[in-house]
Coordinates of C-alpha atoms in Angstrom, one line a residue:
M945 CA 30.8 -35.4 17.8
K946 CA 27.9 -34.7 20.2
I947 CA 26.2 -31.4 19.8
V948 CA 23.4 -30.1 22.0
I949 CA 21.2 -27.2 20.7
V950 CA 19.1 -25.3 23.2
G951 CA 16.0 -23.8 21.4
G952 CA 14.5 -24.4 18.0
V953 CA 12.8 -22.2 15.4
A954 CA 14.9 -20.1 13.0
G955 CA 18.2 -20.4 14.9
G956 CA 18.3 -23.8 16.5
A957 CA 16.3 -25.8 14.0
T958 CA 18.3 -24.3 11.0
T959 CA 21.6 -25.1 12.8
A960 CA 20.5 -28.7 13.4
A961 CA 19.5 -29.2 9.8
R962 CA 22.7 -27.7 8.4
L963 CA 24.8 -29.8 10.9
R964 CA 23.2 -32.9 9.7
R965 CA 23.8 -32.1 6.0
L966 CA 27.5 -31.5 6.9
D967 CA 28.0 -34.5 9.2
E968 CA 25.8 -37.6 8.9
K969 CA 27.5 -39.3 11.9
A970 CA 27.2 -36.5 14.5
E971 CA 24.9 -37.0 17.5
I972 CA 22.6 -34.0 17.5
I973 CA 20.2 -33.2 20.3
M974 CA 17.7 -30.3 20.2
I975 CA 15.9 -29.2 23.4
D976 CA 13.0 -26.8 23.4
R977 CA 10.6 -26.0 26.3
G978 CA 7.7 -25.3 23.9
Y979 CA 5.5 -27.6 22.0
H980 CA 6.9 -26.7 18.6
I981 CA 10.5 -26.7 17.4
S982 CA 10.0 -25.1 14.0
F983 CA 7.1 -22.6 13.4
A984 CA 6.5 -19.5 11.3
N985 CA 6.7 -16.9 14.1
C986 CA 6.5 -14.1 11.5
G987 CA 3.2 -15.5 10.4
L988 CA 1.5 -15.3 13.8
P989 CA -0.3 -11.9 13.3
Y990 CA -1.7 -13.2 10.0
Y991 CA -3.2 -16.2 11.8
V992 CA -4.8 -13.8 14.3
G993 CA -6.2 -11.9 11.4
D994 CA -7.6 -15.0 9.8
V995 CA -5.4 -14.5 6.7
I996 CA -3.8 -17.9 7.6
K997 CA -6.8 -20.0 8.3
N998 CA -5.3 -23.2 9.7
K999 CA -2.9 -23.1 12.6
E1000 CA -1.2 -26.2 11.2
E1001 CA 0.1 -24.1 8.3
L1002 CA 2.3 -22.3 10.8
L1003 CA 4.1 -25.5 11.7
L1004 CA 7.1 -25.9 9.4
Q1005 CA 8.3 -29.1 11.0
T1006 CA 7.0 -31.3 13.8
P1007 CA 9.4 -33.1 16.2
E1008 CA 8.5 -36.3 14.4
S1009 CA 9.0 -35.0 10.9
F1010 CA 12.3 -33.3 11.8
N1011 CA 13.6 -36.4 13.4
K1012 CA 12.6 -38.5 10.4
R1013 CA 14.3 -36.2 7.9
F1014 CA 17.4 -35.1 9.8
D1015 CA 17.9 -37.8 12.4
V1016 CA 17.9 -35.3 15.3
D1017 CA 16.9 -36.2 18.8
V1018 CA 14.2 -33.6 19.4
R1019 CA 13.0 -33.1 23.0
I1020 CA 10.1 -30.8 23.5
R1021 CA 8.6 -29.5 26.8
E1022 CA 12.1 -29.7 28.3
E1023 CA 14.0 -26.8 29.8
V1024 CA 17.7 -26.4 30.3
E1025 CA 18.1 -25.1 33.9
K1026 CA 21.8 -24.9 34.1
I1027 CA 25.0 -25.1 32.1
E1028 CA 28.2 -26.4 33.6
P1029 CA 30.9 -25.5 31.1
N1030 CA 33.9 -27.0 33.0
E1031 CA 32.2 -30.5 33.0
K1032 CA 30.6 -29.8 29.6
K1033 CA 27.2 -30.9 30.8
I1034 CA 23.7 -29.3 31.1
I1035 CA 20.9 -29.9 33.7
I1036 CA 17.5 -30.4 32.0
K1037 CA 14.0 -30.5 33.5
K1038 CA 11.1 -32.3 31.9
L1039 CA 8.3 -29.7 32.2
E1040 CA 5.5 -32.3 32.1
T1041 CA 6.8 -34.5 34.9
G1042 CA 9.3 -32.4 36.8
E1043 CA 12.0 -35.0 36.3
V1044 CA 15.6 -33.6 36.2
Y1045 CA 18.5 -35.2 34.4
E1046 CA 21.9 -34.4 33.0
E1047 CA 23.2 -34.4 29.4
S1048 CA 26.8 -34.1 28.2
Y1049 CA 28.0 -32.2 25.1
E1050 CA 31.1 -31.6 23.1
K1051 CA 29.7 -28.4 21.5
L1052 CA 26.7 -26.5 22.8
V1053 CA 24.5 -24.1 20.8
L1054 CA 22.3 -21.5 22.5
S1055 CA 19.3 -20.4 20.6
P1056 CA 16.9 -19.4 23.4
G1057 CA 15.4 -16.4 21.5
A1058 CA 13.8 -13.4 23.2
E1059 CA 10.8 -12.9 25.3
P1060 CA 8.2 -10.2 24.8
I1061 CA 8.6 -7.3 27.2
N1062 CA 5.8 -7.2 29.7
P1063 CA 5.9 -4.6 32.5
F1064 CA 2.5 -5.8 33.7
K1065 CA 3.3 -9.4 34.6
N1066 CA 1.9 -8.9 38.1
L1067 CA -1.5 -8.3 36.8
K1068 CA -2.9 -11.8 36.4
T1069 CA -5.6 -11.4 33.7
E1070 CA -6.7 -13.0 30.4
K1071 CA -7.3 -9.5 29.0
I1072 CA -3.5 -8.8 28.5
K1073 CA -1.5 -10.9 26.1
T1074 CA 1.8 -10.9 24.3
L1075 CA 2.6 -12.6 21.0
R1076 CA 5.5 -15.0 20.8
T1077 CA 4.3 -18.6 20.2
V1078 CA 1.6 -20.4 18.2
E1079 CA -0.3 -20.8 21.5
D1080 CA -0.2 -17.1 22.0
A1081 CA -1.7 -16.4 18.6
I1082 CA -4.4 -19.0 19.2
G1083 CA -5.2 -17.5 22.6
I1084 CA -5.5 -13.9 21.2
K1085 CA -7.7 -15.0 18.3
E1086 CA -10.0 -17.1 20.5
Y1087 CA -10.3 -14.5 23.2
I1088 CA -11.4 -11.8 20.8
I1089 CA -13.9 -14.0 19.1
N1090 CA -15.3 -15.8 22.1
N1091 CA -15.7 -12.7 24.3
S1092 CA -17.3 -10.4 21.6
I1093 CA -14.5 -7.9 22.2
K1094 CA -15.3 -4.4 20.9
N1095 CA -12.1 -2.4 21.9
V1096 CA -8.5 -3.6 21.5
T1097 CA -5.5 -1.5 22.5
I1098 CA -2.1 -2.4 21.1
I1099 CA 0.7 -1.0 23.3
G1100 CA 3.8 -0.5 21.1
G1101 CA 3.9 0.6 17.5
G1102 CA 6.8 -1.4 16.1
Y1103 CA 6.7 -4.1 13.4
I1104 CA 4.5 -6.5 15.4
G1105 CA 2.2 -3.8 16.7
V1106 CA 1.5 -2.4 13.2
E1107 CA 1.1 -5.9 11.7
M1108 CA -1.3 -6.8 14.5
A1109 CA -3.4 -3.6 13.9
E1110 CA -3.6 -4.4 10.2
N1111 CA -4.7 -8.0 10.8
L1112 CA -7.2 -7.0 13.5
R1113 CA -8.9 -4.7 11.0
N1114 CA -10.2 -7.9 9.4
Y1115 CA -12.7 -7.9 12.4
P1116 CA -14.8 -5.0 11.0
D1117 CA -16.6 -4.1 14.2
L1118 CA -13.4 -3.9 16.3
N1119 CA -12.2 -0.5 17.6
I1120 CA -8.4 -0.6 17.4
T1121 CA -6.0 1.8 19.1
I1122 CA -2.2 1.8 19.0
V1123 CA -0.4 3.5 21.9
Q1124 CA 3.2 4.5 21.1
K1125 CA 5.6 6.1 23.6
G1126 CA 7.7 7.6 20.8
T1127 CA 6.8 10.3 18.4
H1128 CA 6.1 7.9 15.5
L1129 CA 5.5 4.3 14.7
I1130 CA 8.2 1.9 13.4
N1131 CA 11.2 3.1 15.4
P1132 CA 13.8 2.4 12.6
L1133 CA 11.9 4.8 10.3
D1134 CA 12.6 8.4 10.1
E1135 CA 9.8 10.6 11.4
D1136 CA 9.0 12.1 8.0
M1137 CA 8.7 8.6 6.3
A1138 CA 6.6 7.4 9.2
C1139 CA 3.9 9.9 8.2
F1140 CA 3.0 7.5 5.3
V1141 CA 2.3 4.8 7.9
H1142 CA 0.3 7.1 10.1
K1143 CA -1.9 8.3 7.2
K1144 CA -2.6 4.8 6.0
L1145 CA -3.6 3.5 9.4
K1146 CA -5.8 6.5 10.1
E1147 CA -7.5 5.9 6.7
R1148 CA -8.4 2.4 7.9
K1149 CA -9.9 3.7 11.1
I1150 CA -7.1 2.8 13.5
N1151 CA -6.6 5.2 16.3
L1152 CA -3.1 6.4 17.1
I1153 CA -1.9 7.8 20.4
L1154 CA 1.7 8.9 19.8
N1155 CA 4.3 10.4 22.1
N1156 CA 2.4 9.1 25.1
G1157 CA 3.6 6.1 27.1
V1158 CA 1.7 3.8 29.4
K1159 CA 2.2 4.3 33.2
N1160 CA -0.2 1.7 34.6
I1161 CA -3.0 -0.8 33.8
E1162 CA -5.8 -1.7 36.2
E1163 CA -8.4 -4.3 35.7
K1164 CA -11.9 -3.2 36.6
E1165 CA -15.0 -4.0 34.5
K1166 CA -12.7 -3.0 31.7
L1167 CA -9.0 -2.4 31.6
K1168 CA -8.1 1.1 32.6
I1169 CA -4.9 2.3 31.0
T1170 CA -3.2 5.3 32.7
L1171 CA -1.1 7.2 30.1
E1172 CA 1.6 9.7 30.7
D1173 CA -1.1 12.2 29.5
G1174 CA -4.6 11.0 30.0
E1175 CA -6.5 7.7 30.4
L1176 CA -8.0 5.0 28.2
D1177 CA -10.5 2.3 28.8
T1178 CA -10.3 -0.9 26.7
D1179 CA -11.6 -4.5 26.6
F1180 CA -8.3 -6.2 25.7
V1181 CA -4.6 -5.3 25.5
I1182 CA -1.9 -6.8 23.2
L1183 CA 1.6 -5.9 24.4
C1184 CA 3.9 -5.2 21.5
I1185 CA 6.5 -3.1 23.3
G1186 CA 9.4 -5.1 22.0
V1187 CA 11.5 -8.1 23.0
K1188 CA 14.3 -8.8 25.5
A1189 CA 17.0 -11.4 24.8
E1190 CA 16.9 -14.5 27.0
T1191 CA 20.3 -14.4 28.6
E1192 CA 19.9 -15.8 32.1
L1193 CA 21.2 -19.3 31.1
A1194 CA 24.3 -17.8 29.6
K1195 CA 24.8 -15.3 32.3
N1196 CA 24.5 -17.9 35.1
C1197 CA 27.2 -20.1 33.6
G1198 CA 29.7 -17.2 33.3
L1199 CA 29.4 -16.3 29.6
E1200 CA 29.9 -12.7 28.7
V1201 CA 26.6 -10.9 28.4
T1202 CA 25.5 -7.3 28.0
N1203 CA 22.2 -5.7 28.8
K1204 CA 21.2 -6.3 25.2
G1205 CA 22.3 -9.9 24.7
I1206 CA 24.9 -12.6 24.6
L1207 CA 28.3 -11.5 23.2
V1208 CA 29.7 -13.5 20.3
N1209 CA 32.7 -13.2 18.1
E1210 CA 32.8 -13.3 14.3
Y1211 CA 32.5 -17.2 14.4
M1212 CA 29.4 -16.9 16.6
Q1213 CA 31.3 -18.3 19.6
T1214 CA 30.6 -17.0 23.1
S1215 CA 33.4 -16.3 25.6
N1216 CA 33.6 -20.1 25.9
K1217 CA 35.0 -21.5 22.6
D1218 CA 32.8 -24.7 22.8
I1219 CA 29.6 -22.8 23.3
Y1220 CA 28.0 -20.9 20.4
A1221 CA 25.0 -18.6 20.4
L1222 CA 22.8 -17.0 17.8
G1223 CA 19.4 -15.5 16.9
D1224 CA 17.4 -13.2 19.0
A1225 CA 19.6 -13.8 22.0
V1226 CA 22.9 -12.3 20.7
V1227 CA 24.5 -9.0 20.1
V1228 CA 26.4 -8.7 16.8
K1229 CA 28.2 -6.0 14.9
N1230 CA 26.6 -3.6 12.5
S1231 CA 28.3 -4.0 9.1
I1232 CA 28.2 -0.2 8.4
T1233 CA 29.4 1.2 11.7
E1234 CA 31.1 -1.8 13.3
N1235 CA 29.2 -1.0 16.5
S1236 CA 27.5 -3.8 18.5
V1237 CA 23.7 -4.0 17.9
Y1238 CA 20.8 -6.1 18.8
T1239 CA 18.7 -7.0 15.8
P1240 CA 16.1 -9.7 16.5
L1241 CA 15.1 -10.6 12.9
A1242 CA 14.6 -14.0 11.3
G1243 CA 16.9 -13.4 8.3
P1244 CA 20.0 -12.8 10.3
A1245 CA 19.2 -15.8 12.6
N1246 CA 19.1 -18.1 9.6
R1247 CA 22.4 -16.9 8.3
Q1248 CA 24.0 -17.1 11.7
A1249 CA 22.8 -20.7 11.9
R1250 CA 24.8 -21.6 8.8
V1251 CA 27.9 -20.0 10.3
V1252 CA 27.5 -21.9 13.6
A1253 CA 27.1 -25.2 11.9
N1254 CA 30.0 -24.6 9.5
N1255 CA 32.3 -23.7 12.3
I1256 CA 31.3 -26.7 14.5
V1257 CA 32.3 -29.1 11.8
G1258 CA 35.6 -27.2 11.1
K1259 CA 34.4 -25.3 8.0
L1260 CA 35.7 -21.9 9.1
T1261 CA 33.1 -19.2 8.3
T1262 CA 32.7 -15.7 9.6
Y1263 CA 29.5 -13.7 10.2
E1264 CA 29.9 -10.3 8.8
G1265 CA 27.1 -8.6 10.7
V1266 CA 23.8 -7.0 10.0
I1267 CA 22.5 -3.8 8.3
G1268 CA 18.9 -4.2 9.5
S1269 CA 17.0 -4.9 6.3
S1270 CA 13.3 -5.4 6.9
I1271 CA 9.9 -5.1 5.2
L1272 CA 6.2 -5.2 6.2
K1273 CA 2.9 -5.0 4.6
I1274 CA 0.5 -2.2 5.7
F1275 CA -2.8 -2.9 4.0
D1276 CA -2.3 -2.2 0.3
Y1277 CA 1.1 -0.6 0.7
D1278 CA 4.5 -2.0 1.5
L1279 CA 7.3 -0.4 3.7
A1280 CA 10.9 -1.5 3.6
M1281 CA 14.0 -0.2 5.2
T1282 CA 17.7 -1.0 5.3
G1283 CA 20.9 0.5 6.8
L1284 CA 21.1 3.6 9.0
N1285 CA 18.4 6.2 9.7
E1286 CA 18.9 9.9 10.6
K1287 CA 18.9 9.2 14.3
N1288 CA 21.7 6.7 13.9
C1289 CA 23.8 9.1 11.8
K1290 CA 23.4 11.9 14.3
E1291 CA 24.3 9.7 17.3
L1292 CA 27.4 8.5 15.5
E1293 CA 28.3 12.0 14.2
I1294 CA 28.3 10.8 10.5
E1295 CA 28.2 13.6 8.0
Y1296 CA 25.2 12.7 6.0
K1297 CA 22.7 14.1 3.6
T1298 CA 19.2 12.9 2.6
I1299 CA 17.4 12.8 -0.7
I1300 CA 13.8 11.8 -1.5
V1301 CA 12.8 10.7 -5.0
S1302 CA 9.3 9.4 -6.1
P1303 CA 9.7 7.5 -9.4
N1304 CA 7.1 5.2 -10.9
S1305 CA 7.5 1.5 -10.1
H1306 CA 7.6 0.7 -13.8
A1307 CA 7.2 2.5 -17.1
G1308 CA 4.5 5.2 -16.7
Y1309 CA 2.9 4.4 -20.1
Y1310 CA 2.3 0.8 -19.1
P1311 CA -0.9 0.3 -17.1
G1312 CA -0.7 -0.1 -13.3
A1313 CA 2.5 2.0 -12.6
R1314 CA 2.6 3.0 -9.0
L1315 CA 4.5 5.8 -7.3
L1316 CA 7.4 4.8 -5.1
T1317 CA 8.8 7.0 -2.4
I1318 CA 12.5 6.4 -1.7
K1319 CA 14.4 8.2 1.0
A1320 CA 18.1 7.6 1.0
L1321 CA 20.9 8.7 3.4
Y1322 CA 24.4 9.1 2.0
N1323 CA 27.8 10.2 3.2
K1324 CA 28.3 13.8 2.2
K1325 CA 32.0 13.3 1.5
D1326 CA 32.1 10.3 -0.8
G1327 CA 28.5 9.5 -1.7
K1328 CA 28.5 6.1 0.0
I1329 CA 24.9 4.9 0.6
L1330 CA 24.2 4.6 4.3
G1331 CA 20.5 3.8 4.5
A1332 CA 17.2 3.8 2.7
Q1333 CA 13.5 3.7 3.4
V1334 CA 11.0 2.8 0.6
W1335 CA 7.2 3.1 0.6
G1336 CA 4.8 2.1 -2.2
K1337 CA 2.4 -0.4 -3.7
E1338 CA 4.7 -2.2 -6.1
G1339 CA 8.4 -2.9 -6.3
V1340 CA 9.2 -1.9 -2.8
D1341 CA 11.0 -5.1 -1.9
K1342 CA 13.0 -5.1 -5.1
V1343 CA 14.2 -1.5 -4.7
C1344 CA 15.1 -2.0 -1.0
D1345 CA 16.9 -5.3 -1.7
I1346 CA 19.0 -3.6 -4.3
L1347 CA 19.9 -0.8 -2.0
G1348 CA 20.6 -3.2 0.9
T1349 CA 23.1 -5.0 -1.4
V1350 CA 24.6 -1.7 -2.3
I1351 CA 25.0 -0.8 1.3
K1352 CA 26.5 -4.2 2.2
M1353 CA 29.0 -3.9 -0.7
K1354 CA 29.9 -0.3 0.5
M1355 CA 28.9 1.2 -2.9
T1356 CA 28.3 4.9 -3.7
A1357 CA 25.8 6.9 -5.6
Y1358 CA 28.2 6.8 -8.5
D1359 CA 27.8 3.0 -8.5
L1360 CA 24.0 3.4 -8.4
E1361 CA 24.1 5.3 -11.7
K1362 CA 26.0 2.5 -13.3
L1363 CA 23.9 -0.5 -12.2
E1364 CA 22.5 -2.5 -15.0
L1365 CA 19.1 -3.8 -14.0
C1366 CA 16.3 -5.7 -15.7
Y1367 CA 13.9 -3.6 -17.8
A1368 CA 10.7 -4.2 -19.6
P1369 CA 7.7 -1.8 -19.3
P1370 CA 5.7 -4.1 -17.0
F1371 CA 8.6 -4.4 -14.5
S1372 CA 10.6 -1.2 -14.4
S1373 CA 11.7 1.8 -16.5
A1374 CA 14.7 2.1 -18.8
K1375 CA 16.2 4.3 -16.1
S1376 CA 15.2 2.3 -13.0
P1377 CA 14.1 3.9 -9.7
V1378 CA 17.6 2.9 -8.3
N1379 CA 19.4 4.6 -11.2
I1380 CA 17.2 7.7 -10.7
L1381 CA 18.2 7.8 -7.1
G1382 CA 21.8 7.6 -8.0
N1383 CA 21.5 10.3 -10.6
S1384 CA 19.8 12.6 -8.1
I1385 CA 22.5 12.1 -5.5
V1386 CA 25.3 12.6 -8.0
N1387 CA 23.7 15.8 -9.2
Q1388 CA 24.0 17.1 -5.7
M1389 CA 27.6 15.7 -5.2
D1390 CA 28.7 17.3 -8.5
G1391 CA 27.3 20.7 -7.6
L1392 CA 24.5 20.8 -10.2
V1393 CA 21.9 21.4 -7.5
N1394 CA 21.5 21.7 -3.8
N1395 CA 18.7 19.7 -2.3
I1396 CA 16.9 20.7 0.9
T1397 CA 14.1 19.1 2.9
W1398 CA 10.7 20.6 3.8
K1399 CA 11.8 20.8 7.4
E1400 CA 14.6 23.2 6.3
V1401 CA 12.1 25.1 4.1
D1402 CA 9.9 25.9 7.1
E1403 CA 12.9 27.4 8.8
L1404 CA 14.4 29.3 5.9
V1405 CA 11.1 31.1 4.8
K1406 CA 11.1 32.9 8.2
S1407 CA 13.8 35.1 6.5
K1408 CA 12.7 37.5 3.7
E1409 CA 15.8 36.4 1.8
Y1410 CA 14.1 33.2 0.8
C1411 CA 11.0 32.6 -1.3
V1412 CA 9.2 29.4 -2.3
L1413 CA 8.7 28.8 -6.0
D1414 CA 6.1 26.3 -7.3
V1415 CA 6.8 25.2 -10.9
R1416 CA 3.8 22.8 -11.3
T1417 CA 1.0 23.3 -13.8
D1418 CA -1.9 25.7 -13.1
G1419 CA -4.2 22.8 -12.4
E1420 CA -1.8 21.3 -9.9
Y1421 CA -1.3 24.6 -8.2
E1422 CA -5.1 25.3 -7.9
R1423 CA -5.6 21.9 -6.1
G1424 CA -3.2 22.9 -3.3
A1425 CA 0.2 24.6 -2.8
Y1426 CA 2.7 25.7 -0.2
K1427 CA 1.6 28.8 1.7
D1428 CA 2.7 32.2 0.3
C1429 CA 4.6 30.7 -2.7
I1430 CA 5.2 32.2 -6.1
H1431 CA 3.8 30.1 -9.0
I1432 CA 5.4 29.9 -12.4
P1433 CA 5.0 26.7 -14.4
L1434 CA 8.2 25.1 -15.5
D1435 CA 7.6 25.6 -19.2
E1436 CA 7.1 29.3 -18.7
I1437 CA 10.1 30.1 -16.6
R1438 CA 12.5 31.1 -19.3
N1439 CA 10.1 33.8 -20.5
R1440 CA 9.2 35.1 -17.0
L1441 CA 12.7 35.5 -15.5
E1442 CA 12.0 39.3 -15.1
E1443 CA 9.4 38.4 -12.4
L1444 CA 12.1 37.0 -10.1
D1445 CA 14.5 38.9 -7.8
E1446 CA 18.2 38.1 -8.1
N1447 CA 18.7 39.1 -4.5
K1448 CA 16.5 36.3 -3.2
T1449 CA 17.1 32.6 -2.9
Y1450 CA 14.3 30.5 -4.5
L1451 CA 13.3 27.2 -2.9
V1452 CA 11.8 25.3 -5.8
Y1453 CA 9.3 22.5 -5.8
C1454 CA 7.2 20.5 -8.2
R1455 CA 5.2 17.3 -7.5
T1456 CA 8.1 14.9 -6.8
G1457 CA 11.3 16.8 -7.5
L1458 CA 12.2 16.2 -11.2
R1459 CA 10.6 19.3 -12.8
S1460 CA 11.9 21.4 -9.9
Y1461 CA 15.5 20.1 -10.6
I1462 CA 15.1 21.2 -14.3
A1463 CA 13.8 24.6 -13.1
C1464 CA 16.8 24.9 -10.7
R1465 CA 19.2 24.3 -13.6
I1466 CA 17.5 27.0 -15.7
L1467 CA 17.6 29.5 -12.9
L1468 CA 21.1 28.8 -11.8
Q1469 CA 22.5 29.3 -15.3
N1470 CA 20.6 32.6 -15.4
G1471 CA 22.3 33.9 -12.3
F1472 CA 19.6 33.1 -9.7
K1473 CA 20.2 31.4 -6.3
V1474 CA 18.1 28.3 -5.9
E1475 CA 17.5 25.2 -3.7
N1476 CA 15.6 22.1 -4.8
I1477 CA 13.0 20.8 -2.3
T1478 CA 13.5 17.1 -2.3
G1479 CA 10.3 15.0 -2.3
G1480 CA 8.2 17.7 -3.8
Y1481 CA 4.6 18.6 -3.0
Y1482 CA 3.6 15.0 -2.9
F1483 CA 5.8 14.5 0.2
Y1484 CA 4.7 17.8 1.7
S1485 CA 1.1 16.7 1.4
V1486 CA 1.8 13.5 3.4
L1487 CA 3.8 15.4 6.1
N1488 CA 0.9 17.9 6.5

């Protein structure tokens, strides 16, 4: 069998390697217009920031090493210009010489990836760059160093934009600004959880311009950026607006394509059964909603590659879709997310509820325990976990990976309570953060308490029927509290019930939500109306 793969990196190179392991006799050709067929594109910001010192460390395989190990005919600096599906052939151009030639195939795999969005292509300048390839990373790093740059503006506050800001902070004299059109950084995050990111970046002297898009850039002595509201001068711009699937090749040969990417079925086949597509170029289904989504991440691309290779050799395998699990480092903290966010749930009219818990990453009595903040979304009707966002210094990946698995397996909060997870004091608690999350949701589901958010509190306290009750210690209260609240420490509540009004509803908070839950149980069983403020004062202090 003769298989031609267009594009390398996570999608194409992984497909080629899997194909060879399954079929030693297949003729496999991989064509890539770049210089490198397998490089760590997720590591590029860390090379710019000099965390990865040597650019060779980004190269996972060279064309020569890949050929030697997998017996794949690797052709770099060549571009497929046209696909002729009826004749099962492609037209290829050698970029170094301009020579054009034809190549036949039995099965064709499209892994062209995605290109960075650049609305300012007409402005020919070295002062505006995007980040996609090793050459891009080298160019950004060299330009900043060689030109003694003082001010860098990152346009776009997604994963790459935030990672770039963190890594550029390694240049201590650099003034760094992120401009984001939306109201908060990291679009898949909910706005309240994004406050942790904003606070951390501001602590590291990174300027944030939010809810303010870029209208135009002009090159004068410096770059003049015209915003929707205001102006900004800078020495250098890195565009991190997002990426757009490269679909022209597929579209021009008649394959079904949307404005987001190439359409594929569960076997990763395009509308032509002999042409497969994968990676950043395709649209796949969301495992939770069954809707079509565009999710340009390396993990899904690698799993799709295995599915493609399996199906080409007749090992029937389906791709079950994505839930959008991701993680990034933000200085000394980690941020992870999986599944749906509030915006998704509202758009899809899913009846959901949120809960925020802040347990320790491991046993509190063992040195080094760190506070985790976990926000989970769950279905109000059956307790099925829909999404989660996790912030902290330790254990973030572990917790989010567990919750991603829970979502993938369509499990509920009742299942979270029952999970048996590893425990020893240096690693977790006897009741793990995930168990605690499950307990908290089940308490709500079973009617033991009703949890509300700080956003709801701000609305409710406008009515005289509601009053905020702080049950923290005297010392905690003196260091800061919610405005106009009543303060009764938890351990004194039973003896001070006469100070409370049975006609009011008390909105109760502590530091993270555990003591306030205990207070709610005491008050409920003594005839009072109460709501537990999820996230506690710790979360409130970040929001404000």
